[in-house]
Amino acid sequence: MSEIGLIDSGIGRLALHGVASTRTREAAALAAVAPFTLMGRAGECVARLALAITPHARKVLVFAGPGNNGGDGLEAATRLREFGKETSVILVGEASRLPSDAARALERARSAGVDIRAFDPGASDDADGFGSPDLVIDALIGIGLSRPPEGPMAAAIQAIARLATRGARVLAVDVPSGFDADRGRPVGQTCVTAGDTLTFLTAKPGLFTGSGRDHAGRIWMSALDTDVVVDRSADAFLVGRADPSCAAVPRRPSQHKGSFGDVAIVGGAPGMTGAAWLAARAAQAAGAGRVFVDLLGADAAGLAAVDPRHPELMFRAGWAHGDATDVSRATVVCGCGGGDAVRAVLPRLLSIVGRLVLDADALNAIAGDATLQTLLKARASRGHQTILTPHPLEAARLLGTDTAGIQADRVRCAGELAERHGAVVVLKGSGTVIARAGEPPRINATGNASLASAGTGDVLAGWIGGRWAAGAGAAFDVATRAVIEHGAAAEPERAGSLRASDLIEALYANAGRG
């Protein structure tokens, strides 16, 4: 019996494969077994998961498309019928043109007494049409999408959406129909939104970033008992709380604050000082030995010189212009609330700092200044390490595009940013992407929408800086760990937004347990 596993934020490191590499694995698996074997296993898995997620469902409606994805749905209908469920199939496409395995699944469904009807886009979806199913199974397209759904296929997807609004649970087979499994976005305007998705053979990157989780819901996977020898290289990796980068390193009794490095926060122009103090609090909570705060702007001396809640943070006006040795040795987080004032300090920081985290206004300044871009690119050749932490708009400015262009292909854009700037890139958002040139990118599985709150990005930048200073790890792994921990601190799911200051406390508490 094929195993089915839920993919959640507690995973370690899971290989992700796009459509092309999945097709290669599929071809190898099909060649290794008798005809219909994989479809039989897939249909069984869909039926078993359907029973698990809706154990009290009486009526099940399967929308089956004209390919093998539809065949999986037809076979699931047969199994559910055998399990005693009232099961119907709406067939979208011509039965005479089904592939051989799907045609066999259709005959099996008919022999089992499954009610099978051709889809009529003009029919009503009330009791005289689709009835009131408890569960709808989307087996329309799968990963075989090459253009936006149109005609009867688009109408069928819209019918699934209407049934969902009336209370039907939706289970998608492989990927929600109309969804791009590589890029994490709908193809066109019509796409299924499922409560659960059961993906086969491989986990696809698009399900875990962009709007993947919006459309896929909970993501389950079955390898269908395949064990074929193919190229094992991954297109990306999904990382979660059990990732190797998150392994705790206990502090030794002989260590002291000097063992865990200095972090300097350079930002917080007038009117935006809160961003710098949030980053500083996060850096200290992450384990940095000492944390300095250099607030920018002509009147910085008149700004608050102490954080009354955390007096261990040290205000150092003009630190970025101070002793070159001290500046070069610290882990610097630059840009949080920096405003235009950050431009004056960037040339020096880009030139001499060994470990540099660039966020917010530092990224905006670099995006509009070719000289700063040249200094950033040159850092790697001098052995300096850089982590960029853009949200989609900041990434768009760096690449000369718009936010929609970034969100349309987040994994590719993160990789392009890493290659262009010689840095590790943390492209924030749902399914944050961590990228470094020459390696498969990593997609974070932790976190939820409660992080959509002012200041949580500043917390992430500071947390990265603190972890980096305290652990002396490579930038790619430090960024991976920090992103995972940042998301995990927002779990379990919260009903509303999470205040950035409370996020720091959750991070600190979790770090104490790890």
Short mmCIF file of C-alpha atoms in Angstrom, two decimals:
data_model
loop_
_atom_site.label_atom_id
_atom_site.label_comp_id
_atom_site.label_asym_id
_atom_site.label_seq_id
_atom_site.Cartn_x
_atom_site.Cartn_y
_atom_site.Cartn_z
CA MET A 1 0.00 0.00 0.00
CA SER A 2 1.48 3.35 -1.06
CA GLU A 3 2.34 5.68 1.80
CA ILE A 4 0.83 9.16 2.05
CA GLY A 5 2.60 11.82 4.07
CA LEU A 6 1.64 15.34 5.09
CA ILE A 7 4.27 17.93 4.20
CA ASP A 8 4.32 20.58 6.91
CA SER A 9 6.71 22.96 8.62
CA GLY A 10 8.20 20.21 10.78
CA ILE A 11 10.06 18.60 7.89
CA GLY A 12 13.82 18.53 7.49
CA ARG A 13 15.07 19.11 3.93
CA LEU A 14 12.87 17.81 1.12
CA ALA A 15 13.94 17.74 -2.53
CA LEU A 16 11.60 19.62 -4.85
CA HIS A 17 11.27 18.81 -8.54
CA GLY A 18 9.65 20.92 -11.23
CA VAL A 19 7.50 19.70 -14.08
CA ALA A 20 10.36 18.71 -16.39
CA SER A 21 12.23 16.60 -13.83
CA THR A 22 8.95 15.13 -12.58
CA ARG A 23 8.16 14.01 -16.12
CA THR A 24 11.56 12.29 -16.27
CA ARG A 25 10.84 10.43 -13.04
CA GLU A 26 7.35 9.57 -14.20
CA ALA A 27 8.64 8.07 -17.45
CA ALA A 28 11.21 5.97 -15.58
CA ALA A 29 8.60 4.78 -13.09
CA LEU A 30 6.12 3.84 -15.82
CA ALA A 31 8.79 1.86 -17.64
CA ALA A 32 9.52 -0.16 -14.50
CA VAL A 33 5.97 -1.44 -13.84
CA ALA A 34 3.07 -3.00 -15.71
CA PRO A 35 0.52 -0.74 -17.42
CA PHE A 36 -2.05 0.88 -15.10
CA THR A 37 0.04 0.10 -12.00
CA LEU A 38 0.82 3.72 -11.13
CA MET A 39 -2.69 4.90 -11.93
CA GLY A 40 -4.12 2.18 -9.74
CA ARG A 41 -1.87 3.24 -6.88
CA ALA A 42 -2.68 6.92 -7.42
CA GLY A 43 -6.43 6.30 -7.43
CA GLU A 44 -6.16 4.25 -4.27
CA CYS A 45 -4.17 7.02 -2.55
CA VAL A 46 -6.72 9.68 -3.52
CA ALA A 47 -9.55 7.53 -2.22
CA ARG A 48 -7.78 6.77 1.06
CA LEU A 49 -6.96 10.44 1.65
CA ALA A 50 -10.54 11.40 0.79
CA LEU A 51 -11.76 9.04 3.50
CA ALA A 52 -9.24 10.43 5.98
CA ILE A 53 -10.03 14.12 5.50
CA THR A 54 -13.82 13.72 5.13
CA PRO A 55 -14.66 10.51 7.01
CA HIS A 56 -18.36 11.37 7.23
CA ALA A 57 -18.82 12.43 3.61
CA ARG A 58 -21.72 10.69 1.89
CA LYS A 59 -21.56 12.19 -1.59
CA VAL A 60 -18.34 12.59 -3.58
CA LEU A 61 -18.13 14.34 -6.94
CA VAL A 62 -15.07 13.87 -9.14
CA PHE A 63 -14.25 16.30 -11.94
CA ALA A 64 -12.09 14.25 -14.34
CA GLY A 65 -10.15 15.80 -17.19
CA PRO A 66 -9.04 14.32 -20.52
CA GLY A 67 -5.60 13.07 -19.42
CA ASN A 68 -3.99 10.80 -16.88
CA ASN A 69 -4.88 13.19 -14.07
CA GLY A 70 -8.48 12.51 -14.97
CA GLY A 71 -7.68 8.80 -14.96
CA ASP A 72 -6.40 9.09 -11.38
CA GLY A 73 -9.71 10.70 -10.45
CA LEU A 74 -11.73 8.01 -12.22
CA GLU A 75 -9.84 5.26 -10.40
CA ALA A 76 -10.38 7.11 -7.11
CA ALA A 77 -14.12 7.17 -7.87
CA THR A 78 -14.10 3.39 -8.34
CA ARG A 79 -12.32 2.84 -5.01
CA LEU A 80 -14.65 5.23 -3.18
CA ARG A 81 -17.64 3.44 -4.66
CA GLU A 82 -16.22 0.17 -3.34
CA PHE A 83 -15.85 1.85 0.07
CA GLY A 84 -19.59 2.58 0.06
CA LYS A 85 -19.56 6.24 -0.92
CA GLU A 86 -22.14 7.74 -3.29
CA THR A 87 -19.71 8.73 -6.03
CA SER A 88 -20.28 10.56 -9.32
CA VAL A 89 -17.91 11.69 -12.06
CA ILE A 90 -18.21 14.72 -14.30
CA LEU A 91 -16.07 13.95 -17.35
CA VAL A 92 -14.62 17.03 -19.04
CA GLY A 93 -13.42 16.09 -22.53
CA GLU A 94 -14.10 13.28 -24.96
CA ALA A 95 -13.99 9.79 -23.49
CA SER A 96 -12.79 8.39 -26.82
CA ARG A 97 -9.58 10.44 -26.60
CA LEU A 98 -8.48 9.34 -23.14
CA PRO A 99 -4.96 7.83 -22.86
CA SER A 100 -4.90 4.05 -22.48
CA ASP A 101 -4.55 3.93 -18.68
CA ALA A 102 -7.24 6.59 -18.22
CA ALA A 103 -9.55 4.75 -20.63
CA ARG A 104 -9.09 1.63 -18.52
CA ALA A 105 -9.92 3.61 -15.39
CA LEU A 106 -13.10 4.85 -17.08
CA GLU A 107 -14.22 1.31 -17.88
CA ARG A 108 -13.47 0.20 -14.33
CA ALA A 109 -15.56 3.08 -12.97
CA ARG A 110 -18.48 2.20 -15.24
CA SER A 111 -18.29 -1.47 -14.24
CA ALA A 112 -18.31 -0.47 -10.57
CA GLY A 113 -21.55 1.45 -11.05
CA VAL A 114 -20.12 4.95 -10.72
CA ASP A 115 -22.47 7.59 -12.12
CA ILE A 116 -20.53 9.18 -15.02
CA ARG A 117 -21.78 12.19 -16.93
CA ALA A 118 -20.29 14.40 -19.60
CA PHE A 119 -19.74 17.97 -18.49
CA ASP A 120 -22.25 20.48 -19.79
CA PRO A 121 -20.93 24.02 -19.22
CA GLY A 122 -24.45 25.40 -19.54
CA ALA A 123 -26.04 23.08 -17.00
CA SER A 124 -27.20 24.22 -13.58
CA ASP A 125 -25.13 23.11 -10.61
CA ASP A 126 -28.10 22.77 -8.27
CA ALA A 127 -29.84 19.52 -7.34
CA ASP A 128 -30.68 18.89 -11.00
CA GLY A 129 -27.03 19.30 -11.96
CA PHE A 130 -24.15 18.50 -9.64
CA GLY A 131 -26.20 18.06 -6.49
CA SER A 132 -24.70 18.90 -3.10
CA PRO A 133 -21.51 16.85 -2.69
CA ASP A 134 -19.65 16.77 0.61
CA LEU A 135 -16.34 16.36 -1.19
CA VAL A 136 -15.20 17.48 -4.64
CA ILE A 137 -12.12 15.88 -6.17
CA ASP A 138 -10.31 18.03 -8.73
CA ALA A 139 -8.70 15.70 -11.30
CA LEU A 140 -8.95 18.03 -14.28
CA ILE A 141 -5.42 19.01 -15.35
CA GLY A 142 -2.58 18.24 -12.92
CA ILE A 143 0.89 19.34 -14.01
CA GLY A 144 0.06 19.17 -17.71
CA LEU A 145 -0.96 22.82 -17.96
CA SER A 146 0.59 24.76 -20.85
CA ARG A 147 -1.84 27.70 -21.18
CA PRO A 148 -4.64 29.34 -19.20
CA PRO A 149 -7.73 27.13 -18.87
CA GLU A 150 -10.47 28.13 -21.24
CA GLY A 151 -13.81 26.89 -22.54
CA PRO A 152 -15.27 23.83 -20.77
CA MET A 153 -12.15 23.41 -18.61
CA ALA A 154 -12.43 26.95 -17.23
CA ALA A 155 -16.17 26.44 -16.69
CA ALA A 156 -15.49 23.24 -14.74
CA ILE A 157 -12.99 25.02 -12.49
CA GLN A 158 -15.56 27.74 -11.86
CA ALA A 159 -18.15 25.06 -11.01
CA ILE A 160 -15.77 23.62 -8.40
CA ALA A 161 -15.41 27.09 -6.89
CA ARG A 162 -19.21 27.46 -6.64
CA LEU A 163 -19.54 24.08 -4.96
CA ALA A 164 -16.84 25.07 -2.47
CA THR A 165 -18.78 28.19 -1.50
CA ARG A 166 -21.71 25.90 -0.68
CA GLY A 167 -19.60 23.92 1.77
CA ALA A 168 -17.98 21.17 -0.29
CA ARG A 169 -14.43 20.23 0.69
CA VAL A 170 -12.04 20.28 -2.31
CA LEU A 171 -9.23 17.76 -2.78
CA ALA A 172 -6.86 18.42 -5.71
CA VAL A 173 -5.03 15.59 -7.45
CA ASP A 174 -1.30 16.32 -7.99
CA VAL A 175 -1.72 20.13 -8.21
CA PRO A 176 -4.81 22.35 -8.24
CA SER A 177 -6.06 22.68 -11.79
CA GLY A 178 -4.97 25.94 -13.37
CA PHE A 179 -1.90 26.27 -11.13
CA ASP A 180 1.72 26.53 -12.28
CA ALA A 181 3.61 23.86 -10.35
CA ASP A 182 6.98 25.44 -11.14
CA ARG A 183 6.35 29.12 -10.45
CA GLY A 184 3.79 29.18 -7.66
CA ARG A 185 1.00 31.10 -9.36
CA PRO A 186 -2.21 30.52 -11.33
CA VAL A 187 -1.87 30.43 -15.10
CA GLY A 188 -4.48 32.97 -16.09
CA GLN A 189 -7.48 33.98 -14.03
CA THR A 190 -9.10 30.59 -13.42
CA CYS A 191 -7.62 28.22 -10.83
CA VAL A 192 -8.90 25.71 -8.28
CA THR A 193 -8.56 26.58 -4.60
CA ALA A 194 -8.33 23.34 -2.63
CA GLY A 195 -8.36 22.53 1.06
CA ASP A 196 -5.98 19.63 0.44
CA THR A 197 -3.70 18.61 -2.42
CA LEU A 198 -2.22 15.14 -2.91
CA THR A 199 0.86 15.36 -5.13
CA PHE A 200 2.50 12.32 -6.69
CA LEU A 201 6.08 11.10 -7.27
CA THR A 202 7.69 14.45 -6.39
CA ALA A 203 6.99 17.56 -4.37
CA LYS A 204 6.70 20.54 -6.74
CA PRO A 205 8.29 23.89 -5.84
CA GLY A 206 5.34 26.06 -6.87
CA LEU A 207 3.12 24.46 -4.24
CA PHE A 208 5.22 25.97 -1.46
CA THR A 209 5.86 29.57 -2.54
CA GLY A 210 3.93 32.53 -3.91
CA SER A 211 0.22 31.68 -3.86
CA GLY A 212 0.92 27.95 -3.66
CA ARG A 213 -0.39 27.46 -0.16
CA ASP A 214 -3.42 29.66 -0.93
CA HIS A 215 -4.48 27.30 -3.72
CA ALA A 216 -3.17 23.95 -2.49
CA GLY A 217 -4.17 24.08 1.16
CA ARG A 218 -2.58 21.23 3.09
CA ILE A 219 -0.10 19.39 0.90
CA TRP A 220 0.24 15.62 0.98
CA MET A 221 2.59 13.45 -1.05
CA SER A 222 2.87 9.84 -2.20
CA ALA A 223 5.82 8.45 -4.17
CA LEU A 224 3.47 5.64 -5.33
CA ASP A 225 5.97 3.00 -4.16
CA THR A 226 8.40 3.93 -6.92
CA ASP A 227 12.10 3.33 -6.50
CA VAL A 228 13.68 3.96 -9.87
CA VAL A 229 17.22 5.09 -10.57
CA VAL A 230 17.12 8.54 -12.13
CA ASP A 231 19.04 11.79 -11.78
CA ARG A 232 18.51 12.75 -8.14
CA SER A 233 19.49 16.42 -8.43
CA ALA A 234 16.82 18.71 -7.01
CA ASP A 235 15.46 21.88 -8.58
CA ALA A 236 15.05 23.30 -5.06
CA PHE A 237 14.69 22.17 -1.46
CA LEU A 238 11.88 22.70 1.01
CA VAL A 239 13.28 23.40 4.48
CA GLY A 240 11.54 23.21 7.84
CA ARG A 241 12.14 23.02 11.55
CA ALA A 242 14.15 19.77 11.34
CA ASP A 243 16.54 21.13 8.69
CA PRO A 244 20.24 20.41 9.42
CA SER A 245 20.95 24.15 9.52
CA CYS A 246 18.80 24.40 12.67
CA ALA A 247 20.92 22.03 14.74
CA ALA A 248 21.62 23.63 18.11
CA VAL A 249 25.24 24.13 19.21
CA PRO A 250 25.44 24.26 23.04
CA ARG A 251 27.46 27.07 24.58
CA ARG A 252 30.56 25.90 26.40
CA PRO A 253 31.10 27.00 30.03
CA SER A 254 34.37 28.73 29.10
CA GLN A 255 32.76 30.99 26.49
CA HIS A 256 31.98 34.65 27.18
CA LYS A 257 30.25 37.50 25.38
CA GLY A 258 33.27 38.06 23.21
CA SER A 259 32.85 34.54 21.86
CA PHE A 260 29.58 35.46 20.19
CA GLY A 261 30.52 38.48 18.18
CA ASP A 262 29.35 42.05 17.78
CA VAL A 263 26.36 43.15 15.75
CA ALA A 264 25.90 46.73 14.65
CA ILE A 265 22.52 47.99 13.48
CA VAL A 266 22.92 50.93 11.11
CA GLY A 267 19.60 52.58 10.29
CA GLY A 268 16.73 54.23 12.10
CA ALA A 269 16.62 57.67 10.54
CA PRO A 270 14.39 60.25 12.27
CA GLY A 271 10.81 59.02 12.29
CA MET A 272 11.89 55.39 11.75
CA THR A 273 14.05 54.62 14.78
CA GLY A 274 11.71 51.83 15.85
CA ALA A 275 12.90 49.69 12.95
CA ALA A 276 16.50 49.85 14.14
CA TRP A 277 15.62 49.09 17.75
CA LEU A 278 13.52 46.09 16.67
CA ALA A 279 16.43 44.74 14.64
CA ALA A 280 18.76 45.32 17.59
CA ARG A 281 16.47 43.52 20.03
CA ALA A 282 16.25 40.58 17.62
CA ALA A 283 20.02 40.43 17.18
CA GLN A 284 20.55 40.33 20.93
CA ALA A 285 17.85 37.67 21.37
CA ALA A 286 19.51 35.59 18.64
CA GLY A 287 22.67 35.31 20.71
CA ALA A 288 24.99 38.11 19.68
CA GLY A 289 27.55 38.98 22.36
CA ARG A 290 27.12 42.75 22.02
CA VAL A 291 24.74 44.85 19.93
CA PHE A 292 25.41 48.47 18.91
CA VAL A 293 22.81 50.79 17.40
CA ASP A 294 23.91 53.59 15.08
CA LEU A 295 20.87 55.79 14.41
CA LEU A 296 21.24 57.81 11.22
CA GLY A 297 20.40 61.43 10.51
CA ALA A 298 21.80 64.83 11.39
CA ASP A 299 19.94 64.99 14.69
CA ALA A 300 20.74 61.44 15.79
CA ALA A 301 22.33 62.74 18.97
CA GLY A 302 18.97 64.09 20.02
CA LEU A 303 17.21 60.78 19.55
CA ALA A 304 16.60 58.22 22.26
CA ALA A 305 20.02 56.92 23.31
CA VAL A 306 18.71 53.88 25.13
CA ASP A 307 16.02 51.23 24.74
CA PRO A 308 14.39 51.30 28.20
CA ARG A 309 13.03 47.78 27.80
CA HIS A 310 16.44 46.45 26.76
CA PRO A 311 19.19 48.63 28.23
CA GLU A 312 21.77 46.00 27.26
CA LEU A 313 21.58 47.43 23.71
CA MET A 314 24.26 50.10 23.23
CA PHE A 315 23.61 53.37 21.38
CA ARG A 316 26.65 54.39 19.30
CA ALA A 317 26.07 57.51 17.20
CA GLY A 318 28.39 57.60 14.20
CA TRP A 319 29.62 54.02 14.73
CA ALA A 320 29.66 53.32 10.97
CA HIS A 321 32.21 56.10 10.50
CA GLY A 322 34.41 54.93 13.38
CA ASP A 323 37.48 52.71 13.68
CA ALA A 324 37.85 50.65 10.51
CA THR A 325 39.00 47.54 12.37
CA ASP A 326 35.94 47.54 14.63
CA VAL A 327 33.61 48.15 11.70
CA SER A 328 35.17 45.46 9.53
CA ARG A 329 35.00 42.79 12.24
CA ALA A 330 31.37 43.31 13.26
CA THR A 331 28.35 41.72 11.67
CA VAL A 332 26.48 44.73 10.31
CA VAL A 333 22.76 44.96 9.63
CA CYS A 334 22.13 48.04 7.51
CA GLY A 335 18.98 49.66 6.20
CA CYS A 336 16.22 49.07 8.75
CA GLY A 337 14.41 52.43 8.75
CA GLY A 338 17.47 54.02 7.17
CA GLY A 339 15.68 56.41 4.84
CA ASP A 340 17.82 58.48 2.47
CA ALA A 341 20.47 58.90 5.16
CA VAL A 342 21.66 55.33 4.59
CA ARG A 343 23.24 56.31 1.27
CA ALA A 344 26.05 58.17 3.04
CA VAL A 345 27.26 55.12 4.98
CA LEU A 346 26.82 52.41 2.36
CA PRO A 347 30.06 52.94 0.38
CA ARG A 348 32.19 52.39 3.48
CA LEU A 349 30.17 49.45 4.75
CA LEU A 350 30.14 47.74 1.37
CA SER A 351 33.89 48.18 1.12
CA ILE A 352 35.15 46.95 4.49
CA VAL A 353 32.52 44.93 6.40
CA GLY A 354 33.14 41.18 6.34
CA ARG A 355 29.57 40.08 7.15
CA LEU A 356 26.84 42.41 5.95
CA VAL A 357 23.04 42.08 6.04
CA LEU A 358 21.29 44.57 3.76
CA ASP A 359 17.61 45.30 4.24
CA ALA A 360 14.93 47.83 3.36
CA ASP A 361 16.29 51.29 2.53
CA ALA A 362 19.80 49.97 1.97
CA LEU A 363 18.40 47.84 -0.85
CA ASN A 364 16.42 50.76 -2.25
CA ALA A 365 19.55 52.91 -2.28
CA ILE A 366 21.57 50.21 -4.07
CA ALA A 367 18.80 49.67 -6.64
CA GLY A 368 19.10 53.28 -7.78
CA ASP A 369 22.89 53.66 -7.70
CA ALA A 370 25.22 51.90 -10.15
CA THR A 371 28.28 52.69 -8.03
CA LEU A 372 26.78 50.98 -5.00
CA GLN A 373 25.85 48.00 -7.17
CA THR A 374 29.46 47.70 -8.30
CA LEU A 375 30.70 47.82 -4.70
CA LEU A 376 28.18 45.14 -3.72
CA LYS A 377 29.16 42.82 -6.55
CA ALA A 378 32.86 43.22 -5.72
CA ARG A 379 32.43 42.05 -2.12
CA ALA A 380 32.52 38.34 -2.94
CA SER A 381 35.86 38.64 -4.73
CA ARG A 382 37.35 40.09 -1.53
CA GLY A 383 36.06 37.23 0.59
CA HIS A 384 33.26 39.27 2.12
CA GLN A 385 29.82 37.72 2.64
CA THR A 386 26.50 39.47 2.05
CA ILE A 387 22.89 38.60 2.76
CA LEU A 388 20.13 40.60 1.04
CA THR A 389 16.63 40.46 2.57
CA PRO A 390 14.22 42.08 0.07
CA HIS A 391 10.46 41.88 0.08
CA PRO A 392 8.95 41.62 -3.44
CA LEU A 393 8.85 45.37 -4.09
CA GLU A 394 12.49 45.83 -3.06
CA ALA A 395 13.44 42.82 -5.20
CA ALA A 396 11.58 44.38 -8.12
CA ARG A 397 13.58 47.59 -7.78
CA LEU A 398 16.84 45.64 -7.72
CA LEU A 399 15.90 43.74 -10.88
CA GLY A 400 14.28 46.65 -12.69
CA THR A 401 10.82 45.07 -12.87
CA ASP A 402 7.60 45.25 -10.83
CA THR A 403 6.17 43.28 -7.95
CA ALA A 404 3.96 41.21 -10.24
CA GLY A 405 7.05 40.16 -12.20
CA ILE A 406 8.74 38.97 -9.00
CA GLN A 407 5.70 37.09 -7.74
CA ALA A 408 5.21 35.45 -11.13
CA ASP A 409 8.43 33.45 -10.67
CA ARG A 410 9.82 33.89 -7.18
CA VAL A 411 12.38 31.08 -7.30
CA ARG A 412 13.92 32.27 -10.56
CA CYS A 413 13.99 35.91 -9.42
CA ALA A 414 15.70 35.05 -6.13
CA GLY A 415 18.34 33.12 -8.06
CA GLU A 416 18.84 35.98 -10.48
CA LEU A 417 19.33 38.42 -7.61
CA ALA A 418 21.89 36.12 -5.99
CA GLU A 419 23.81 35.73 -9.24
CA ARG A 420 23.72 39.40 -10.15
CA HIS A 421 24.87 40.70 -6.76
CA GLY A 422 27.14 37.88 -5.57
CA ALA A 423 25.11 37.51 -2.38
CA VAL A 424 22.80 35.19 -0.53
CA VAL A 425 19.24 36.39 -1.12
CA VAL A 426 16.27 36.01 1.20
CA LEU A 427 13.21 36.83 -0.91
CA LYS A 428 10.52 37.31 1.71
CA GLY A 429 6.87 36.38 1.41
CA SER A 430 4.77 33.24 1.56
CA GLY A 431 7.31 30.49 0.99
CA THR A 432 10.38 32.68 1.53
CA VAL A 433 13.10 31.73 -0.97
CA ILE A 434 16.75 31.56 0.14
CA ALA A 435 19.10 31.56 -2.84
CA ARG A 436 22.83 31.43 -3.56
CA ALA A 437 24.46 31.25 -6.98
CA GLY A 438 25.44 27.74 -8.02
CA GLU A 439 23.18 25.85 -5.59
CA PRO A 440 19.52 24.79 -5.61
CA PRO A 441 17.44 27.43 -3.81
CA ARG A 442 15.65 26.68 -0.56
CA ILE A 443 11.99 27.40 0.14
CA ASN A 444 10.89 27.88 3.73
CA ALA A 445 8.00 25.79 5.01
CA THR A 446 7.45 27.64 8.30
CA GLY A 447 5.37 30.70 9.08
CA ASN A 448 1.91 32.02 8.31
CA ALA A 449 0.03 35.21 7.52
CA SER A 450 0.34 36.52 11.08
CA LEU A 451 3.81 37.71 10.01
CA ALA A 452 2.18 40.24 7.67
CA SER A 453 2.74 42.98 10.23
CA ALA A 454 4.89 46.10 10.39
CA GLY A 455 8.38 45.46 11.71
CA THR A 456 8.59 41.69 11.28
CA GLY A 457 11.03 42.17 8.41
CA ASP A 458 13.27 44.29 10.65
CA VAL A 459 13.14 41.49 13.20
CA LEU A 460 14.24 38.97 10.56
CA ALA A 461 17.19 41.13 9.50
CA GLY A 462 18.32 41.53 13.11
CA TRP A 463 17.80 37.83 13.85
CA ILE A 464 19.96 36.90 10.85
CA GLY A 465 22.66 39.26 12.08
CA GLY A 466 22.58 37.86 15.60
CA ARG A 467 22.70 34.25 14.47
CA TRP A 468 25.53 35.04 12.06
CA ALA A 469 27.64 36.80 14.69
CA ALA A 470 27.10 34.11 17.30
CA GLY A 471 27.61 31.07 15.07
CA ALA A 472 30.20 32.01 12.45
CA GLY A 473 28.43 29.81 9.89
CA ALA A 474 28.34 30.28 6.14
CA ALA A 475 25.87 32.90 4.97
CA PHE A 476 23.61 30.47 3.09
CA ASP A 477 23.08 28.21 6.11
CA VAL A 478 22.80 31.12 8.55
CA ALA A 479 20.10 32.72 6.42
CA THR A 480 18.29 29.40 6.07
CA ARG A 481 18.27 28.78 9.81
CA ALA A 482 17.15 32.30 10.64
CA VAL A 483 14.30 32.26 8.14
CA ILE A 484 13.06 28.89 9.43
CA GLU A 485 13.17 30.08 13.04
CA HIS A 486 11.50 33.38 12.19
CA GLY A 487 8.57 31.56 10.59
CA ALA A 488 8.35 28.91 13.29
CA ALA A 489 8.00 31.59 15.97
CA ALA A 490 4.68 32.59 14.37
CA GLU A 491 3.28 29.09 14.77
CA PRO A 492 0.82 27.78 15.73
CA GLU A 493 -1.47 29.68 13.40
CA ARG A 494 -2.78 32.93 14.85
CA ALA A 495 -6.10 34.48 13.99
CA GLY A 496 -4.68 37.97 13.43
CA SER A 497 -1.37 39.74 12.98
CA LEU A 498 1.62 39.21 15.24
CA ARG A 499 3.26 42.33 16.68
CA ALA A 500 6.95 42.52 15.84
CA SER A 501 7.97 43.02 19.47
CA ASP A 502 6.01 39.91 20.46
CA LEU A 503 7.66 38.00 17.62
CA ILE A 504 11.06 38.71 19.17
CA GLU A 505 9.90 37.26 22.47
CA ALA A 506 8.60 34.15 20.70
CA LEU A 507 11.93 33.78 18.86
CA TYR A 508 13.84 34.13 22.11
CA ALA A 509 11.65 31.54 23.85
CA ASN A 510 12.04 29.07 20.97
CA ALA A 511 15.80 29.61 20.87
CA GLY A 512 15.97 28.80 24.56
CA ARG A 513 14.27 25.46 23.91
CA GLY A 514 16.60 24.70 20.96
#
